[in-house]
PDB file of C-alpha atoms in Angstrom:
ATOM      1  CA  MET A 294      97.005 136.554 125.477  1.00 60.00           C
ATOM      2  CA  GLU A 295      98.252 135.534 128.927  1.00 63.00           C
ATOM      3  CA  LYS A 296      96.732 139.183 130.060  1.00 77.00           C
ATOM      4  CA  GLU A 297      93.460 138.244 128.525  1.00 91.00           C
ATOM      5  CA  ASP A 298      93.384 134.664 130.082  1.00 92.00           C
ATOM      6  CA  GLY A 299      94.320 136.210 133.287  1.00 93.00           C
ATOM      7  CA  PHE A 300      91.589 138.665 133.015  1.00 94.00           C
ATOM      8  CA  LEU A 301      88.892 135.982 132.337  1.00 94.00           C
ATOM      9  CA  VAL A 302      90.209 133.729 135.193  1.00 94.00           C
ATOM     10  CA  LEU A 303      89.860 136.967 137.680  1.00 94.00           C
ATOM     11  CA  GLU A 304      86.394 137.489 136.297  1.00 94.00           C
ATOM     12  CA  PHE A 305      85.191 133.988 136.792  1.00 94.00           C
ATOM     13  CA  GLN A 306      86.803 133.958 140.318  1.00 93.00           C
ATOM     14  CA  LYS A 307      84.649 137.100 140.791  1.00 93.00           C
ATOM     15  CA  GLY A 308      81.513 135.182 139.742  1.00 93.00           C
ATOM     16  CA  ASN A 309      81.213 136.034 135.883  1.00 93.00           C
ATOM     17  CA  LYS A 310      80.150 132.719 134.406  1.00 91.00           C
ATOM     18  CA  LYS A 311      80.630 134.113 130.850  1.00 94.00           C
ATOM     19  CA  ALA A 312      84.250 134.580 131.397  1.00 94.00           C
ATOM     20  CA  LEU A 313      84.238 130.732 131.825  1.00 94.00           C
ATOM     21  CA  ALA A 314      82.406 130.219 128.494  1.00 94.00           C
ATOM     22  CA  THR A 315      84.976 132.474 126.793  1.00 95.00           C
ATOM     23  CA  LEU A 316      87.798 130.476 128.131  1.00 95.00           C
ATOM     24  CA  VAL A 317      86.100 127.222 126.962  1.00 95.00           C
ATOM     25  CA  LYS A 318      85.503 128.746 123.517  1.00 95.00           C
ATOM     26  CA  LYS A 319      89.105 129.756 123.164  1.00 95.00           C
ATOM     27  CA  TRP A 320      90.867 126.604 124.769  1.00 96.00           C
ATOM     28  CA  HIS A 321      88.770 123.522 124.300  1.00 95.00           C
ATOM     29  CA  VAL A 322      90.114 122.767 120.611  1.00 96.00           C
ATOM     30  CA  ILE A 323      93.599 123.446 121.813  1.00 95.00           C
ATOM     31  CA  PHE A 324      93.187 120.934 124.727  1.00 96.00           C
ATOM     32  CA  PHE A 325      91.765 118.302 122.430  1.00 95.00           C
ATOM     33  CA  LYS A 326      94.586 118.832 119.863  1.00 95.00           C
ATOM     34  CA  LYS A 327      97.341 118.469 122.856  1.00 94.00           C
ATOM     35  CA  ALA A 328      95.651 115.267 124.109  1.00 94.00           C
ATOM     36  CA  TYR A 329      95.220 113.885 120.565  1.00 94.00           C
ATOM     37  CA  TRP A 330      98.793 114.478 119.723  1.00 92.00           C
ATOM     38  CA  LEU A 331      99.807 112.520 122.830  1.00 91.00           C
ATOM     39  CA  VAL A 332      97.291 109.719 122.655  1.00 92.00           C
ATOM     40  CA  LYS A 333      96.566 109.366 119.124  1.00 90.00           C
ATOM     41  CA  ASP A 334      92.999 108.572 119.517  1.00 91.00           C
ATOM     42  CA  ALA A 335      90.160 111.198 118.758  1.00 93.00           C
ATOM     43  CA  ASP A 336      87.654 109.781 121.248  1.00 94.00           C
ATOM     44  CA  ILE A 337      89.888 109.500 124.077  1.00 94.00           C
ATOM     45  CA  ALA A 338      91.238 113.025 123.286  1.00 94.00           C
ATOM     46  CA  LYS A 339      87.740 114.269 123.533  1.00 95.00           C
ATOM     47  CA  ASP A 340      87.273 112.588 126.871  1.00 95.00           C
ATOM     48  CA  ILE A 341      90.506 114.120 128.144  1.00 95.00           C
ATOM     49  CA  ALA A 342      89.530 117.609 126.983  1.00 95.00           C
ATOM     50  CA  GLN A 343      86.282 117.374 128.587  1.00 95.00           C
ATOM     51  CA  ASP A 344      87.598 115.901 131.849  1.00 95.00           C
ATOM     52  CA  ASN A 345      90.252 118.685 131.862  1.00 95.00           C
ATOM     53  CA  TRP A 346      87.322 121.276 132.009  1.00 95.00           C
ATOM     54  CA  GLN A 347      85.883 119.377 134.935  1.00 94.00           C
ATOM     55  CA  THR A 348      89.249 119.753 136.791  1.00 95.00           C
ATOM     56  CA  ILE A 349      89.735 123.401 135.832  1.00 95.00           C
ATOM     57  CA  ILE A 350      86.224 124.519 136.770  1.00 94.00           C
ATOM     58  CA  ALA A 351      86.863 122.714 140.346  1.00 94.00           C
ATOM     59  CA  LYS A 352      90.185 124.221 140.779  1.00 94.00           C
ATOM     60  CA  LEU A 353      89.882 127.644 138.911  1.00 94.00           C
ATOM     61  CA  GLU A 354      88.678 129.463 141.988  1.00 92.00           C
ATOM     62  CA  THR A 355      91.834 128.658 143.711  1.00 92.00           C
ATOM     63  CA  LEU A 356      94.350 129.635 141.004  1.00 93.00           C
ATOM     64  CA  GLU A 357      96.576 132.084 142.583  1.00 92.00           C
ATOM     65  CA  LYS A 358      98.302 133.370 139.477  1.00 93.00           C
ATOM     66  CA  PRO A 359      95.649 133.949 136.814  1.00 93.00           C
ATOM     67  CA  SER A 360      98.136 134.879 134.134  1.00 91.00           C
ATOM     68  CA  SER A 361      99.460 131.307 134.345  1.00 92.00           C
ATOM     69  CA  PHE A 362      96.266 129.817 133.128  1.00 94.00           C
ATOM     70  CA  LYS A 363      97.756 128.525 129.813  1.00 93.00           C
ATOM     71  CA  SER A 364     100.647 126.612 131.248  1.00 92.00           C
ATOM     72  CA  TRP A 365      98.437 125.395 134.296  1.00 95.00           C
ATOM     73  CA  ALA A 366      95.749 124.161 131.924  1.00 95.00           C
ATOM     74  CA  LEU A 367      98.111 122.546 129.364  1.00 94.00           C
ATOM     75  CA  ARG A 368      99.939 120.864 132.238  1.00 94.00           C
ATOM     76  CA  ILE A 369      96.437 119.296 133.395  1.00 95.00           C
ATOM     77  CA  VAL A 370      95.940 118.087 129.775  1.00 95.00           C
ATOM     78  CA  TYR A 371      99.356 116.510 129.660  1.00 94.00           C
ATOM     79  CA  ASN A 372      98.995 114.859 132.984  1.00 93.00           C
ATOM     80  CA  LYS A 373      95.612 113.409 132.039  1.00 94.00           C
ATOM     81  CA  SER A 374      97.056 112.176 128.818  1.00 93.00           C
ATOM     82  CA  LEU A 375      99.921 110.561 130.562  1.00 92.00           C
ATOM     83  CA  ASP A 376      97.460 108.893 132.922  1.00 92.00           C
ATOM     84  CA  VAL A 377      95.451 107.414 129.867  1.00 92.00           C
ATOM     85  CA  LEU A 378      98.781 106.263 128.248  1.00 89.00           C
ATOM     86  CA  ARG A 379      99.907 104.506 131.485  1.00 87.00           C
ATOM     87  CA  GLN A 380      96.702 102.790 131.899  1.00 88.00           C
ATOM     88  CA  GLN A 381      96.754 101.669 128.247  1.00 85.00           C
ATOM     89  CA  SER A 382     100.258 100.468 128.711  1.00 81.00           C
ATOM     90  CA  LYS A 383      99.251  98.556 131.717  1.00 79.00           C
ATOM     91  CA  ASP A 384      96.215  96.915 129.829  1.00 77.00           C
ATOM     92  CA  ARG A 385      98.490  95.781 127.060  1.00 75.00           C
ATOM     93  CA  LEU A 386     100.757  94.194 129.448  1.00 71.00           C
ATOM     94  CA  LYS A 387      97.948  92.231 131.068  1.00 71.00           C
ATOM     95  CA  GLU A 388      96.670  91.105 127.567  1.00 67.00           C
ATOM     96  CA  SER A 389      99.956  90.057 126.154  1.00 59.00           C
ATOM     97  CA  LYS A 390     101.685  87.601 128.311  1.00 48.00           C
ATOM     98  CA  MET A 391     105.050  88.366 126.576  1.00 46.00           C
ATOM     99  CA  ASP A 392     108.179  89.705 128.448  1.00 42.00           C
ATOM    100  CA  ASN A 393     108.369  93.536 128.682  1.00 40.00           C
ATOM    101  CA  HIS A 394     111.622  93.726 126.753  1.00 39.00           C
ATOM    102  CA  GLN A 395     110.825  91.461 123.815  1.00 41.00           C
ATOM    103  CA  ILE A 396     111.809  92.932 120.515  1.00 41.00           C
ATOM    104  CA  ALA A 397     111.604  91.173 117.265  1.00 42.00           C
ATOM    105  CA  VAL A 398     114.799  90.209 115.768  1.00 42.00           C
ATOM    106  CA  VAL A 399     115.472  92.039 112.508  1.00 41.00           C
ATOM    107  CA  ASP A 400     117.439  90.609 109.475  1.00 43.00           C
ATOM    108  CA  ASP A 401     120.597  92.382 108.105  1.00 45.00           C
ATOM    109  CA  ASP A 402     118.965  92.611 104.718  1.00 47.00           C
ATOM    110  CA  MET A 403     115.791  94.452 105.823  1.00 51.00           C
ATOM    111  CA  GLY A 404     114.374  97.521 104.163  1.00 59.00           C
ATOM    112  CA  VAL A 405     113.836 100.936 105.297  1.00 65.00           C
ATOM    113  CA  ASP A 406     110.274 100.399 106.149  1.00 69.00           C
ATOM    114  CA  GLU A 407     111.239  97.468 108.484  1.00 68.00           C
ATOM    115  CA  LEU A 408     113.899  99.531 110.045  1.00 68.00           C
ATOM    116  CA  LYS A 409     111.306 102.232 110.899  1.00 73.00           C
ATOM    117  CA  VAL A 410     109.012  99.643 112.539  1.00 74.00           C
ATOM    118  CA  ALA A 411     111.915  98.197 114.367  1.00 70.00           C
ATOM    119  CA  LEU A 412     112.988 101.642 115.582  1.00 76.00           C
ATOM    120  CA  LEU A 413     109.335 102.387 116.729  1.00 79.00           C
ATOM    121  CA  MET A 414     109.317  99.224 118.595  1.00 80.00           C
ATOM    122  CA  ALA A 415     112.430 100.127 120.348  1.00 81.00           C
ATOM    123  CA  VAL A 416     111.198 103.570 121.188  1.00 84.00           C
ATOM    124  CA  LYS A 417     108.094 101.994 122.724  1.00 86.00           C
ATOM    125  CA  GLN A 418     110.409 100.105 125.105  1.00 87.00           C
ATOM    126  CA  LEU A 419     111.660 103.483 126.569  1.00 89.00           C
ATOM    127  CA  PRO A 420     110.523 104.771 129.778  1.00 91.00           C
ATOM    128  CA  GLU A 421     107.473 107.078 129.159  1.00 89.00           C
ATOM    129  CA  LYS A 422     109.299 110.330 129.853  1.00 91.00           C
ATOM    130  CA  GLN A 423     111.898 109.487 127.360  1.00 90.00           C
ATOM    131  CA  GLN A 424     109.336 108.390 124.736  1.00 89.00           C
ATOM    132  CA  ILE A 425     107.710 111.870 125.018  1.00 90.00           C
ATOM    133  CA  VAL A 426     110.868 113.852 124.528  1.00 90.00           C
ATOM    134  CA  VAL A 427     111.742 111.578 121.546  1.00 88.00           C
ATOM    135  CA  ARG A 428     108.233 112.227 119.971  1.00 86.00           C
ATOM    136  CA  LEU A 429     108.368 115.940 120.638  1.00 87.00           C
ATOM    137  CA  PHE A 430     111.953 116.317 119.242  1.00 87.00           C
ATOM    138  CA  TYR A 431     111.850 114.115 116.397  1.00 83.00           C
ATOM    139  CA  THR A 432     108.247 113.963 115.181  1.00 79.00           C
ATOM    140  CA  GLU A 433     106.948 117.256 116.142  1.00 78.00           C
ATOM    141  CA  ASP A 434     110.090 119.368 115.699  1.00 80.00           C
ATOM    142  CA  TYR A 435     109.871 120.927 119.223  1.00 84.00           C
ATOM    143  CA  ARG A 436     112.735 122.974 120.441  1.00 87.00           C
ATOM    144  CA  PHE A 437     114.151 122.236 123.893  1.00 89.00           C
ATOM    145  CA  LYS A 438     112.616 125.481 125.127  1.00 88.00           C
ATOM    146  CA  ASP A 439     109.277 124.604 123.953  1.00 84.00           C
ATOM    147  CA  MET A 440     109.564 121.017 125.357  1.00 87.00           C
ATOM    148  CA  SER A 441     110.734 122.280 128.778  1.00 88.00           C
ATOM    149  CA  ASP A 442     107.685 124.648 128.649  1.00 86.00           C
ATOM    150  CA  LEU A 443     105.308 122.085 127.897  1.00 86.00           C
ATOM    151  CA  LEU A 444     106.457 119.324 130.216  1.00 89.00           C
ATOM    152  CA  ASP A 445     107.144 121.916 133.005  1.00 89.00           C
ATOM    153  CA  ILE A 446     110.886 120.918 133.341  1.00 91.00           C
ATOM    154  CA  SER A 447     114.114 122.675 132.814  1.00 91.00           C
ATOM    155  CA  ILE A 448     115.759 122.796 129.443  1.00 90.00           C
ATOM    156  CA  ARG A 449     118.676 120.943 131.050  1.00 93.00           C
ATOM    157  CA  THR A 450     116.305 118.170 132.103  1.00 93.00           C
ATOM    158  CA  THR A 451     114.790 118.063 128.790  1.00 91.00           C
ATOM    159  CA  LYS A 452     118.407 117.868 126.959  1.00 92.00           C
ATOM    160  CA  SER A 453     119.198 115.030 129.706  1.00 91.00           C
ATOM    161  CA  ARG A 454     116.216 113.148 128.853  1.00 91.00           C
ATOM    162  CA  LEU A 455     116.692 113.100 125.120  1.00 90.00           C
ATOM    163  CA  PHE A 456     120.343 112.112 125.638  1.00 91.00           C
ATOM    164  CA  HIS A 457     119.377 109.160 127.807  1.00 91.00           C
ATOM    165  CA  ALA A 458     116.600 108.172 125.511  1.00 90.00           C
ATOM    166  CA  ARG A 459     119.043 107.963 122.480  1.00 89.00           C
ATOM    167  CA  GLU A 460     121.514 106.158 124.701  1.00 88.00           C
ATOM    168  CA  ASN A 461     118.723 103.619 125.725  1.00 87.00           C
ATOM    169  CA  LEU A 462     117.746 103.220 122.056  1.00 84.00           C
ATOM    170  CA  LYS A 463     121.550 102.536 121.091  1.00 82.00           C
ATOM    171  CA  LEU A 464     121.528  99.765 123.819  1.00 81.00           C
ATOM    172  CA  LEU A 465     118.068  98.205 122.790  1.00 79.00           C
ATOM    173  CA  VAL A 466     119.099  98.053 119.415  1.00 70.00           C
ATOM    174  CA  LYS A 467     122.705  96.808 119.859  1.00 70.00           C
ATOM    175  CA  ASN A 468     121.465  94.134 122.367  1.00 65.00           C
ATOM    176  CA  ASN A 469     118.138  93.025 120.773  1.00 58.00           C
ATOM    177  CA  ILE A 470     118.464  93.612 117.194  1.00 53.00           C
ATOM    178  CA  ASN A 471     121.093  92.006 114.824  1.00 49.00           C
ATOM    179  CA  SER A 472     121.500  94.816 112.359  1.00 47.00           C
ATOM    180  CA  ASN A 473     124.239  97.358 112.018  1.00 47.00           C
ATOM    181  CA  LYS A 474     122.192  99.464 109.528  1.00 46.00           C
ATOM    182  CA  PHE A 475     120.042 100.529 112.545  1.00 48.00           C
ATOM    183  CA  LEU A 476     122.774 102.402 114.323  1.00 47.00           C
ATOM    184  CA  PHE A 477     123.024 105.149 111.722  1.00 46.00           C
ATOM    185  CA  LEU A 478     119.439 106.240 112.574  1.00 49.00           C
ATOM    186  CA  LEU A 479     120.476 106.930 116.247  1.00 48.00           C
ATOM    187  CA  LYS A 480     123.314 109.261 115.712  1.00 42.00           C
TER     188      LYS A 480
END
């Protein structure tokens, strides 16, 4: 697969425009799905995938290692998705004049659904990089190797981010939510 992509990139670099069409046909849906998984909005994911192709086309001539197309292109999708998430986060902060670290106080006798909501609220308080590893690990069942490849970081860094995310969640829960039921979810 990487050899095929590498061949197509080389063909494009030689002037074969059909090679680009083949790459688009092969990768566009994958780019959309990756962006959608990150931003959770189909319209925004379509825009990201399209914008991704504009960047790829502009920079494909200078790609020095054609066999690395997959990881290079997915990294662009990831970065563009993060840019969108950052902007959305900034927009939400501007709209709401609430403090950054406000979390709803949860009663001790809450149900499982309320615990899930409270945990999701706590996850949203994490730094962006920690949120992403939590999502990849817990909701998408990614292995550390897959996460490190996708995020273009070492496995050690991936493990460290997940460890710190868990520790931060424990602190958020302990400091902001008056419920001991919540702590079992973080172990």
